[in-house]
């Protein structure tokens, strides 16, 4: 009886250790998955930031081009007026 009780206690302890090892392995897997997820989120954030910056740069380029076109239109208008004045004065 005493031998059976000791064997049972040892078996229960071993089962407990096995359960702890499995729980530890699951915890490690969960930690690794979480870290991978964090890395993925960081990468997505960096990609979004880069895209936003690229769009901002594009908008600024369009604004500059529009300003240059406006300046060119004004110069053409001024030149047209000058030619018109020359023609009218002749």
XYZ file of C-alpha atoms in Angstrom, residues 12-88:
77
model
C 1.333 12.853 -10.097
C 4.497 14.945 -9.659
C 5.829 13.814 -13.034
C 2.500 14.637 -14.674
C 2.660 18.061 -13.058
C 6.170 18.653 -14.376
C 5.075 17.552 -17.842
C 2.127 19.931 -17.649
C 4.428 22.763 -16.565
C 6.791 22.060 -19.443
C 3.897 22.089 -21.917
C 2.526 25.284 -20.397
C 5.971 26.868 -20.618
C 6.269 25.825 -24.254
C 2.845 27.300 -25.003
C 3.822 30.514 -23.221
C 7.011 30.718 -25.299
C 5.026 30.136 -28.493
C 2.579 32.866 -27.491
C 5.448 35.257 -26.726
C 7.077 34.528 -30.089
C 3.768 35.035 -31.894
C 3.219 38.333 -30.081
C 6.729 39.530 -30.953
C 6.187 38.591 -34.599
C 2.908 40.493 -34.565
C 4.613 43.557 -33.057
C 7.280 43.430 -35.759
C 4.579 43.153 -38.422
C 2.680 46.118 -36.998
C 5.888 48.165 -36.862
C 6.644 47.288 -40.480
C 3.120 48.246 -41.583
C 3.404 51.550 -39.686
C 6.726 52.304 -41.389
C 5.209 51.507 -44.792
C 2.225 53.768 -44.082
C 4.535 56.571 -42.915
C 6.640 56.206 -46.071
C 3.534 56.246 -48.260
C 2.185 59.345 -46.501
C 5.518 61.110 -46.978
C 5.593 60.125 -50.653
C 2.071 61.492 -51.141
C 3.019 64.730 -49.340
C 6.052 65.084 -51.608
C 3.827 64.507 -54.638
C 1.345 67.141 -53.466
C 4.176 69.629 -52.956
C 5.495 68.881 -56.446
C 2.036 69.485 -57.925
C 1.763 72.785 -56.008
C 5.175 73.916 -57.253
C 4.272 72.947 -60.812
C 0.992 74.861 -60.561
C 2.863 77.925 -59.298
C 5.350 77.641 -62.168
C 2.504 77.328 -64.670
C 0.853 80.389 -63.125
C 4.106 82.346 -63.412
C 4.479 81.260 -67.033
C 0.891 82.274 -67.830
C 1.531 85.685 -66.281
C 4.696 86.108 -68.361
C 2.842 85.107 -71.530
C 0.067 87.578 -70.697
C 2.631 90.319 -70.084
C 4.366 89.507 -73.370
C 1.027 89.522 -75.190
C 0.212 92.947 -73.737
C 3.627 94.247 -74.760
C 3.162 92.995 -78.318
C -0.346 94.435 -78.378
C 0.951 97.801 -77.154
C 3.684 97.767 -79.780
C 1.161 96.925 -82.467
C -1.223 99.643 -81.305
